PDB file of C-alpha atoms and ligand atoms in Angstrom:
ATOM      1  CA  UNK A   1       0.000   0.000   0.000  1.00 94.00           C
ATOM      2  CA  UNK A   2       1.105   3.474  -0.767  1.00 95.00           C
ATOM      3  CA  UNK A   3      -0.551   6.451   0.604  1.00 94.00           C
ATOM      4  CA  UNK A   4      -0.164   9.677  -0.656  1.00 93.00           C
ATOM      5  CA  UNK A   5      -1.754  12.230   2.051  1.00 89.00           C
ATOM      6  CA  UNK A   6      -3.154  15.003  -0.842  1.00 89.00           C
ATOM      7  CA  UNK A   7      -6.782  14.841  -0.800  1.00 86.00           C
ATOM      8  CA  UNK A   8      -7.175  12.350   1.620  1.00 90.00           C
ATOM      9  CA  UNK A   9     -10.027  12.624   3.508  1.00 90.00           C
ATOM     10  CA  UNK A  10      -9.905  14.142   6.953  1.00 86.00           C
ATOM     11  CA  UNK A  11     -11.308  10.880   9.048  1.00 90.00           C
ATOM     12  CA  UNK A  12      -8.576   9.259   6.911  1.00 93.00           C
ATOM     13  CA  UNK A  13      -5.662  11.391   7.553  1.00 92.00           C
ATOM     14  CA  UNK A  14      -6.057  11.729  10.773  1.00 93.00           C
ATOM     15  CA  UNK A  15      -6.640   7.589  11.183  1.00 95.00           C
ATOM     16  CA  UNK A  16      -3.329   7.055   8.861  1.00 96.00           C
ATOM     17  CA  UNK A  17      -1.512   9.340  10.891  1.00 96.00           C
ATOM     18  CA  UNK A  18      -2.083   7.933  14.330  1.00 97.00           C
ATOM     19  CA  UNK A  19      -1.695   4.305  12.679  1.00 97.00           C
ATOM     20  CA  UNK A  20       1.329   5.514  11.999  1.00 97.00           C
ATOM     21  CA  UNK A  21       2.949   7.403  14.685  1.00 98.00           C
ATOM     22  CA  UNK A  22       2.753   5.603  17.765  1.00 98.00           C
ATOM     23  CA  UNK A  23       2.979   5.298  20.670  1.00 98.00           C
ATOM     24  CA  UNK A  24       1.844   9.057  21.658  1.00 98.00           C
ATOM     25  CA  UNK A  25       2.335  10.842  24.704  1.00 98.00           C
ATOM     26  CA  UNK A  26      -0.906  12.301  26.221  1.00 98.00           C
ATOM     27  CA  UNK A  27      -0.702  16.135  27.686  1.00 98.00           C
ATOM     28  CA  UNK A  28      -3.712  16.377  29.362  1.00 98.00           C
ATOM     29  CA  UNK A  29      -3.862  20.520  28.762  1.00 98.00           C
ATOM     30  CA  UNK A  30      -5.453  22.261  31.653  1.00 98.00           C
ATOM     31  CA  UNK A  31      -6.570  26.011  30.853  1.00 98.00           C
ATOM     32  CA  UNK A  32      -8.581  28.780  32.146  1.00 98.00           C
ATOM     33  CA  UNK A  33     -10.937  30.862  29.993  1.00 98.00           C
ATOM     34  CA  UNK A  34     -11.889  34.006  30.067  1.00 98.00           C
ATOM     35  CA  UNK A  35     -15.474  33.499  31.502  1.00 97.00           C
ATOM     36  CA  UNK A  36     -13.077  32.094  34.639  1.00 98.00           C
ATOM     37  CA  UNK A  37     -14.142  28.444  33.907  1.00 98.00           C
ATOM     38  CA  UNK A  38     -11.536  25.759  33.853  1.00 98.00           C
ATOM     39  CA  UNK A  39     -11.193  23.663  30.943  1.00 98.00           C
ATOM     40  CA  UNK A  40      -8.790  20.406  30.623  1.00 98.00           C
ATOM     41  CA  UNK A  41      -8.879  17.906  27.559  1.00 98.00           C
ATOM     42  CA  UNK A  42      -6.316  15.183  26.281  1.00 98.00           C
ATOM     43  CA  UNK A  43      -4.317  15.960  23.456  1.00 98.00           C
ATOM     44  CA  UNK A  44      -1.825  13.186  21.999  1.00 98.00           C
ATOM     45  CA  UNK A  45       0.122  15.530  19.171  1.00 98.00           C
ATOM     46  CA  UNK A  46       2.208  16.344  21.872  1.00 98.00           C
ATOM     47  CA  UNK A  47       5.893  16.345  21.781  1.00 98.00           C
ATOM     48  CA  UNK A  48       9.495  17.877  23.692  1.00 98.00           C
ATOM     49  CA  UNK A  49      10.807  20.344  21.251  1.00 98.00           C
ATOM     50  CA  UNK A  50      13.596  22.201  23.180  1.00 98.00           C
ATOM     51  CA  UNK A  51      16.041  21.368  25.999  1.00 98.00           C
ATOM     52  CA  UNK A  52      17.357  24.678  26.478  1.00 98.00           C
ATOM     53  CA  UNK A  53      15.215  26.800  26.761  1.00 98.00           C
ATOM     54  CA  UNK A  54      12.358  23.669  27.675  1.00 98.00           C
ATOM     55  CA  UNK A  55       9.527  23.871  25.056  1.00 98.00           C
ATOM     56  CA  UNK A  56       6.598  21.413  24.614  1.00 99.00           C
ATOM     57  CA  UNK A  57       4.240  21.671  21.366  1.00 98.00           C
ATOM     58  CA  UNK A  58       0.732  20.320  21.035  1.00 98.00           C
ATOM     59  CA  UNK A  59      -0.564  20.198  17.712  1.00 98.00           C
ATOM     60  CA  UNK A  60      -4.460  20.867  17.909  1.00 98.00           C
ATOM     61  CA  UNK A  61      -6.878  20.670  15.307  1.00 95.00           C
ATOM     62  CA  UNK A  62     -10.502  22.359  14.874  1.00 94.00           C
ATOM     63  CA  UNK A  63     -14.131  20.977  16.400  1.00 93.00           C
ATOM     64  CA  UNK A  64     -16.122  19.220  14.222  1.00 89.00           C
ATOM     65  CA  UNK A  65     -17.980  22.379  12.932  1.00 91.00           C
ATOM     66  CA  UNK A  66     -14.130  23.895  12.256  1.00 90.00           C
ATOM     67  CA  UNK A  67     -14.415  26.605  15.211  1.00 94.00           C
ATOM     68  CA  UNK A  68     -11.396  25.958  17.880  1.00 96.00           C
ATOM     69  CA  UNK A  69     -11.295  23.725  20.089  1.00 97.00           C
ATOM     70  CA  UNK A  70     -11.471  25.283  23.955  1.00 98.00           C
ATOM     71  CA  UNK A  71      -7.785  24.864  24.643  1.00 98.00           C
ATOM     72  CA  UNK A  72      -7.143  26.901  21.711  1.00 98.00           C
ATOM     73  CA  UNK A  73      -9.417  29.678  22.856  1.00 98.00           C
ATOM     74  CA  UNK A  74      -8.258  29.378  25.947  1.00 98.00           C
ATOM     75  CA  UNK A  75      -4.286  29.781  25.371  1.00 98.00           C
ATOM     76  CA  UNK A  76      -4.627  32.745  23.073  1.00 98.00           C
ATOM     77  CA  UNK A  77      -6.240  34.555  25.566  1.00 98.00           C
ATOM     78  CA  UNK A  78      -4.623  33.332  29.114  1.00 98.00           C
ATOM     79  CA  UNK A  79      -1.458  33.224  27.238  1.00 98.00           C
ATOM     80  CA  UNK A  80      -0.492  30.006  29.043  1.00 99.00           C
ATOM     81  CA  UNK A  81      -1.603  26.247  30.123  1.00 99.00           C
ATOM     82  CA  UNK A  82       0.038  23.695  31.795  1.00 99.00           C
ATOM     83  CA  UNK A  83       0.320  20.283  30.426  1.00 99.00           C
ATOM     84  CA  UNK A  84      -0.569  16.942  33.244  1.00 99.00           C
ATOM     85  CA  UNK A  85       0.913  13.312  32.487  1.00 98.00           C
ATOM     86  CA  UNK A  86      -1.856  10.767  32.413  1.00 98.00           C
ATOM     87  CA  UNK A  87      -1.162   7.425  33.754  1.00 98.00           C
ATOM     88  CA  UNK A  88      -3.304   4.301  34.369  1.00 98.00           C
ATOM     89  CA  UNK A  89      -5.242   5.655  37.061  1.00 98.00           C
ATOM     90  CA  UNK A  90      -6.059   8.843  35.237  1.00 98.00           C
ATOM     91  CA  UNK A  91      -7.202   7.195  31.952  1.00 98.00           C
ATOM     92  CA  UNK A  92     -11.014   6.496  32.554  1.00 98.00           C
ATOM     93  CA  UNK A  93     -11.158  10.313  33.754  1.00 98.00           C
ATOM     94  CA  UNK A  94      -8.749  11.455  30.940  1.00 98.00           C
ATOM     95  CA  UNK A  95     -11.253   9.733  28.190  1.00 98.00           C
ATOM     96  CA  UNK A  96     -14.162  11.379  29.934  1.00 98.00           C
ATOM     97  CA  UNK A  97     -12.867  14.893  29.738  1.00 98.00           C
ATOM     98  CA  UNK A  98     -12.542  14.093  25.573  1.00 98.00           C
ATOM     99  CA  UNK A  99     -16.005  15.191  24.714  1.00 97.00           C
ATOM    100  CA  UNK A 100     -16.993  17.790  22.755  1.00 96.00           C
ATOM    101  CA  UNK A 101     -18.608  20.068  25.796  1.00 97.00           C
ATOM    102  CA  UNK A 102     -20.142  23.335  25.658  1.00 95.00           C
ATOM    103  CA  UNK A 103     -17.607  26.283  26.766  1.00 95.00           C
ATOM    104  CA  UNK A 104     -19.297  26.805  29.931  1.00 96.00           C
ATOM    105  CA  UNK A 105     -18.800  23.305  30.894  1.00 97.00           C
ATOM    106  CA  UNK A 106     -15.657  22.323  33.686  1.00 98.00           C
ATOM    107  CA  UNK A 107     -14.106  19.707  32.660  1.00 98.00           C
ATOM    108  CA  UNK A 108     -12.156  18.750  36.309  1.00 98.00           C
ATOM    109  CA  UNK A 109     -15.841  18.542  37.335  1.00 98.00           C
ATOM    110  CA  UNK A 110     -17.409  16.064  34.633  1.00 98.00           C
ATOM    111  CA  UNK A 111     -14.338  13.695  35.696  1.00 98.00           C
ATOM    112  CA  UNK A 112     -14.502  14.612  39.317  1.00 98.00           C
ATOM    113  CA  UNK A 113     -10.873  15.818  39.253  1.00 98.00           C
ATOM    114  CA  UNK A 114      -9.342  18.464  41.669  1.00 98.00           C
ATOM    115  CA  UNK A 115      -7.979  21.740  40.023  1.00 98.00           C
ATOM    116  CA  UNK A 116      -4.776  23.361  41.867  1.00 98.00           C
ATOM    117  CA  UNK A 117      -3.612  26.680  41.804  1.00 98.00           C
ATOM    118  CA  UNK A 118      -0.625  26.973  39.704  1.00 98.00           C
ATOM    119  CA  UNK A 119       2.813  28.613  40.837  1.00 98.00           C
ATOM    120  CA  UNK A 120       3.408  30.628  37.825  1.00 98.00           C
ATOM    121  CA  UNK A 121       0.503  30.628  35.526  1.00 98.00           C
ATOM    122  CA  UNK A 122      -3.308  31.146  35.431  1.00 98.00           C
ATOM    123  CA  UNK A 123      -4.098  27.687  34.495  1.00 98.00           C
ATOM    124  CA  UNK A 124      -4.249  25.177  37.109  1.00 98.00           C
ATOM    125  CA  UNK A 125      -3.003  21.796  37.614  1.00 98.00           C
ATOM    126  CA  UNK A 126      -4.312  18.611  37.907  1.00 99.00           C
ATOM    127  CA  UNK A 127      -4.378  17.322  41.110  1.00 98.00           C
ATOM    128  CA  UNK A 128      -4.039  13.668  40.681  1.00 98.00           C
ATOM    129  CA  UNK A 129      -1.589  13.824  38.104  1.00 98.00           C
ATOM    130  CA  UNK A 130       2.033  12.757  39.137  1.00 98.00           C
ATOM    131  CA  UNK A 131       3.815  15.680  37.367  1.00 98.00           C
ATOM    132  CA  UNK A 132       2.391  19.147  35.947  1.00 99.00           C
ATOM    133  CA  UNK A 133       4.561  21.415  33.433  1.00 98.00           C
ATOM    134  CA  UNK A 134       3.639  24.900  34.262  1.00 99.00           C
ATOM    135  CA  UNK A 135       3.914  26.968  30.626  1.00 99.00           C
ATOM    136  CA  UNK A 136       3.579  30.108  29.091  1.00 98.00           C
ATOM    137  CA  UNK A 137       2.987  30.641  25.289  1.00 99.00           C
ATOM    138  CA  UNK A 138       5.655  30.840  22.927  1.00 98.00           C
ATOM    139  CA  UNK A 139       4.177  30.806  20.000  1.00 98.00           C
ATOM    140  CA  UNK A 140       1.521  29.092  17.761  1.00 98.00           C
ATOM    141  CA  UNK A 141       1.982  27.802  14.433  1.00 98.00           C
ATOM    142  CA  UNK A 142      -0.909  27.370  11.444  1.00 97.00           C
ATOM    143  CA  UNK A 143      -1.201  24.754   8.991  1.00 95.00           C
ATOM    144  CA  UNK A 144      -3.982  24.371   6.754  1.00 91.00           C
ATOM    145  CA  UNK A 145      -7.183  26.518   5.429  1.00 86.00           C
ATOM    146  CA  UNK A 146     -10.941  27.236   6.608  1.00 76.00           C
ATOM    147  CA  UNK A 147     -12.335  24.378   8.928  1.00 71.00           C
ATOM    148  CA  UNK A 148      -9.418  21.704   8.355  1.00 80.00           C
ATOM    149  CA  UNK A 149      -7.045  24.234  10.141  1.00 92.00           C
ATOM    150  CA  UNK A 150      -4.516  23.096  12.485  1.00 95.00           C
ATOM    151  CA  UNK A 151      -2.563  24.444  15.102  1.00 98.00           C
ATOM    152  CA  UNK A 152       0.974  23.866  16.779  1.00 98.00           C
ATOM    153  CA  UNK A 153       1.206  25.447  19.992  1.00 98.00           C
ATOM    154  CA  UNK A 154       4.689  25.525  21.476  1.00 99.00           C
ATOM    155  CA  UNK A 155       4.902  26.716  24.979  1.00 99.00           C
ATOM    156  CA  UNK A 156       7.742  27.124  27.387  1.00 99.00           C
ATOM    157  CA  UNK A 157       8.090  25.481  30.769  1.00 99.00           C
ATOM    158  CA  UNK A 158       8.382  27.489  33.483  1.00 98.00           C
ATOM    159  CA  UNK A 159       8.150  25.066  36.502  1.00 98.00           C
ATOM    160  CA  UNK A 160       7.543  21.107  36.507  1.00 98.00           C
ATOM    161  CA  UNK A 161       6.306  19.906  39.675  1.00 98.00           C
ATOM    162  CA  UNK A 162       7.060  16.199  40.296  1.00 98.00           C
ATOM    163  CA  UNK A 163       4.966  14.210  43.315  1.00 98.00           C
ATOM    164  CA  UNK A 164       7.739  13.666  46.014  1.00 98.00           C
ATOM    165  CA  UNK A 165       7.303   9.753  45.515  1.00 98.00           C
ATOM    166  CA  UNK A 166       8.318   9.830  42.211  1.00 98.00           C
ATOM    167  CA  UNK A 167      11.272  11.488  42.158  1.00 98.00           C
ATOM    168  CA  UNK A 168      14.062   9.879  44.031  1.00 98.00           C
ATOM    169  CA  UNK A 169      18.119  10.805  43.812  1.00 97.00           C
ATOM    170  CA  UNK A 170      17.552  13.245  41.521  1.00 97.00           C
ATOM    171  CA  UNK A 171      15.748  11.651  38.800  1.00 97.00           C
ATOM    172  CA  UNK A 172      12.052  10.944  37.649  1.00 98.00           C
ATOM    173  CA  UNK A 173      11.000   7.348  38.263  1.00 97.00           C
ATOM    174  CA  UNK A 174       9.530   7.050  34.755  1.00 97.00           C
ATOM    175  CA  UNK A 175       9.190   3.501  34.851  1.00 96.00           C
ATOM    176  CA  UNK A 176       7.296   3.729  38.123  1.00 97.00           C
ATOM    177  CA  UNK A 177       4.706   6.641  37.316  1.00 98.00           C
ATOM    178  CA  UNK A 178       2.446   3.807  34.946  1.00 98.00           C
ATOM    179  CA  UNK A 179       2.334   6.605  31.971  1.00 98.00           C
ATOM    180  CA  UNK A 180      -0.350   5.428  29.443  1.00 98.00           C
ATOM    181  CA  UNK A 181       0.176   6.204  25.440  1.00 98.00           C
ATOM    182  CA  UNK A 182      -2.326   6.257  22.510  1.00 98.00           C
ATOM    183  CA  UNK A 183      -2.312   3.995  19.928  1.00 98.00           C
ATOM    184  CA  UNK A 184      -4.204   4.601  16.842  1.00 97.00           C
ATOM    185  CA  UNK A 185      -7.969   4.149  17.057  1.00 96.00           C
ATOM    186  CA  UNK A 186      -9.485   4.335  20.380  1.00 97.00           C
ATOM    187  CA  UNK A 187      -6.123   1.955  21.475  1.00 98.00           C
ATOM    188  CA  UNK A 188      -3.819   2.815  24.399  1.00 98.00           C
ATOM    189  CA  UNK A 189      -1.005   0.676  25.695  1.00 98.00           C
ATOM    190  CA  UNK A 190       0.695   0.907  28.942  1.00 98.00           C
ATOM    191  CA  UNK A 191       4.252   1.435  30.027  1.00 98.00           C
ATOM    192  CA  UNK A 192       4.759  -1.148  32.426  1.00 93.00           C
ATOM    193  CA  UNK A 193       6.258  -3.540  29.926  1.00 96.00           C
ATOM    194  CA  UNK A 194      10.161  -1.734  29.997  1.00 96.00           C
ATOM    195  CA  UNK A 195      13.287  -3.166  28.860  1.00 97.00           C
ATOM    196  CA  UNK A 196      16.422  -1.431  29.546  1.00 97.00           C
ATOM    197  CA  UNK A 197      19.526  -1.110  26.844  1.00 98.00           C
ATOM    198  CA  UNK A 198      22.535   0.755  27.204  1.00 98.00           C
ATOM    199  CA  UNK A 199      24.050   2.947  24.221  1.00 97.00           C
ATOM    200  CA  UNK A 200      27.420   1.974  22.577  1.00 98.00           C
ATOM    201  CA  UNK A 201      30.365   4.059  23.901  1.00 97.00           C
ATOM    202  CA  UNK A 202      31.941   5.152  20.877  1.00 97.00           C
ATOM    203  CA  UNK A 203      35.968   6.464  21.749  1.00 92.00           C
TER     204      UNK A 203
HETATM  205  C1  FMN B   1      -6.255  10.374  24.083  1.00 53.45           C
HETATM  206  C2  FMN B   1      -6.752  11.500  23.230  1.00 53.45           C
HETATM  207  C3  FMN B   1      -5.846  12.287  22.529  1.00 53.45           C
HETATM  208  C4  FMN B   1      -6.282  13.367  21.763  1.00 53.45           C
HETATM  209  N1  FMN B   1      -5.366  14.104  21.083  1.00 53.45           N
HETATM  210  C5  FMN B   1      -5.762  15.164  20.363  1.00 53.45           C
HETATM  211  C6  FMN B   1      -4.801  15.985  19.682  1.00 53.45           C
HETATM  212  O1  FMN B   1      -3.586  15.747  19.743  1.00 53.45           O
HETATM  213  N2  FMN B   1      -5.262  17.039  18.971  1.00 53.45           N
HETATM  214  C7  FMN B   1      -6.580  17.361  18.929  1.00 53.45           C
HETATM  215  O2  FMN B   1      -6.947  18.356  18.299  1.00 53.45           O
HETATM  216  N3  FMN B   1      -7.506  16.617  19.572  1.00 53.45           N
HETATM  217  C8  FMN B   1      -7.130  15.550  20.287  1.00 53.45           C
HETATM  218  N4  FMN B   1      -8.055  14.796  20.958  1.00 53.45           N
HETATM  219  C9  FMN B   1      -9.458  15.219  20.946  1.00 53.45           C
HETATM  220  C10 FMN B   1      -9.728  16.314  21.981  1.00 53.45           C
HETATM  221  O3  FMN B   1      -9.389  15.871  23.292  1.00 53.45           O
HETATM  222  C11 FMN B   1     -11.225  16.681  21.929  1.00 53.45           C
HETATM  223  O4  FMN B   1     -11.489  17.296  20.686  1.00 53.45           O
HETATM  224  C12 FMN B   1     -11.664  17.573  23.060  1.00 53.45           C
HETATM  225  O5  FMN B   1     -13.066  17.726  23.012  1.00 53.45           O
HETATM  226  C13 FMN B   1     -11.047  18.952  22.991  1.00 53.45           C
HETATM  227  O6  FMN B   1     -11.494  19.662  24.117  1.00 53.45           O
HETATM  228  P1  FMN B   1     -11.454  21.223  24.250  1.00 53.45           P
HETATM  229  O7  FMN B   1     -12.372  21.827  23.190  1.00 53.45           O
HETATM  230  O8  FMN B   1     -11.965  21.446  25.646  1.00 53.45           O
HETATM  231  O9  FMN B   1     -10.032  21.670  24.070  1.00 53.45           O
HETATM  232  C14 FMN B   1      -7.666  13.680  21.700  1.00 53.45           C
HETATM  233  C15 FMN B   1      -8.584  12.873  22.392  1.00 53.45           C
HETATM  234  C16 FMN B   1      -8.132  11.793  23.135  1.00 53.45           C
HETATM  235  C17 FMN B   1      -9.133  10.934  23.880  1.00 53.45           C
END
């Protein structure tokens, strides 16, 4: 099979495309609007783009009737978000928080999930979640015309908080924290399934 993506459908893109990149990281994005209501949804076109200074990027596309999506909204005005790790424990409330609500509607409440106050930013942090990445917007990218827009927001990390039981000598237990990815459909895998390999020393 070869697929060539121009003038692919959208449903089909966007099913090649998670087929084929996988397994994604999930930021679930936590924002606050303007009308002062929370708002958190998963988002899996998420990816480190910077060590120095640290920048994440999330690549969000448009609702269904092309308008943006609520983190979108949000993050152009608030000018910031923070970005929670979802792990096994989180998932069921994660999935919950993936429907299409209204703009008034508080997504830490639908999943009965506890919003903090953030150190540095207006958005607040998930509660449960083992480690929060407090950021501010850097800048957002376009791709794309009229309702099949996209988005690439890239936002730098201010502060990363870390629950004390995961981080131990210096170092995030990543194997520990049970991190769940996405797969391509409605698929997820976990991350308890590691194997360890050292790189070659090259002299
Ligand atoms: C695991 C998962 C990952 C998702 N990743 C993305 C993504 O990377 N980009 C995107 O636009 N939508 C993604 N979605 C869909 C959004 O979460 C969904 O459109 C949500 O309603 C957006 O909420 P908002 O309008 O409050 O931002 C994902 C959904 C799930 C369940």
């Amino acid at each position: 099979m070869k697929i060539d993506p121009a003038g692919l459908e959208r449903k089909i893109a966007h099913d090649v495309l998670v087929g084929a990149v996988l397994p994604r990281p999930i930021a679930f994005i936590s924002t606050l609007g303007e009308d002062g209501v929370y708002n958190l949804a998963p988002y899996s076109f998420f990816i480190p783009v910077s060590m120095n200074p640290i920048i994440v990027g999330v690549g969000i596309g448009r609702k269904r009737d092309g308008s943006k999506k609520d983190t979108l909204v949000n993050i152009e005005w608030g000018k910031d978000f923070v970005v929670n790790l979802v792990t096994e424990p989180l998932a069921e409330a994660m999935n919950q928080t993936a429907g299409e609500y209204p703009k008034d509607v508080d997504e830490f409440q639908v999943a009965g999930l506890t919003p903090i106050q953030a150190d540095l930013v207006k958005s607040p942090r998930v509660g449960e979640s083992p480690v929060n990445m407090e950021c501010r917007l850097h800048q957002i990218l376009s791709f794309g015309e009229s309702t099949r827009k996209n988005e690439f927001v890239l936002g730098e990390v201010l502060r990363i908080h870390v629950k004390d039981e995961y981080w131990v000598k210096g170092e995030i237990q990543s194997t520990k924290l049970r991190a769940i990815g996405r797969m391509g459909g409605d698929f997820y895998c976990r991350t308890g399934d590691v194997f360890e390999m050292k790189r070659p020393v090259v002299r």
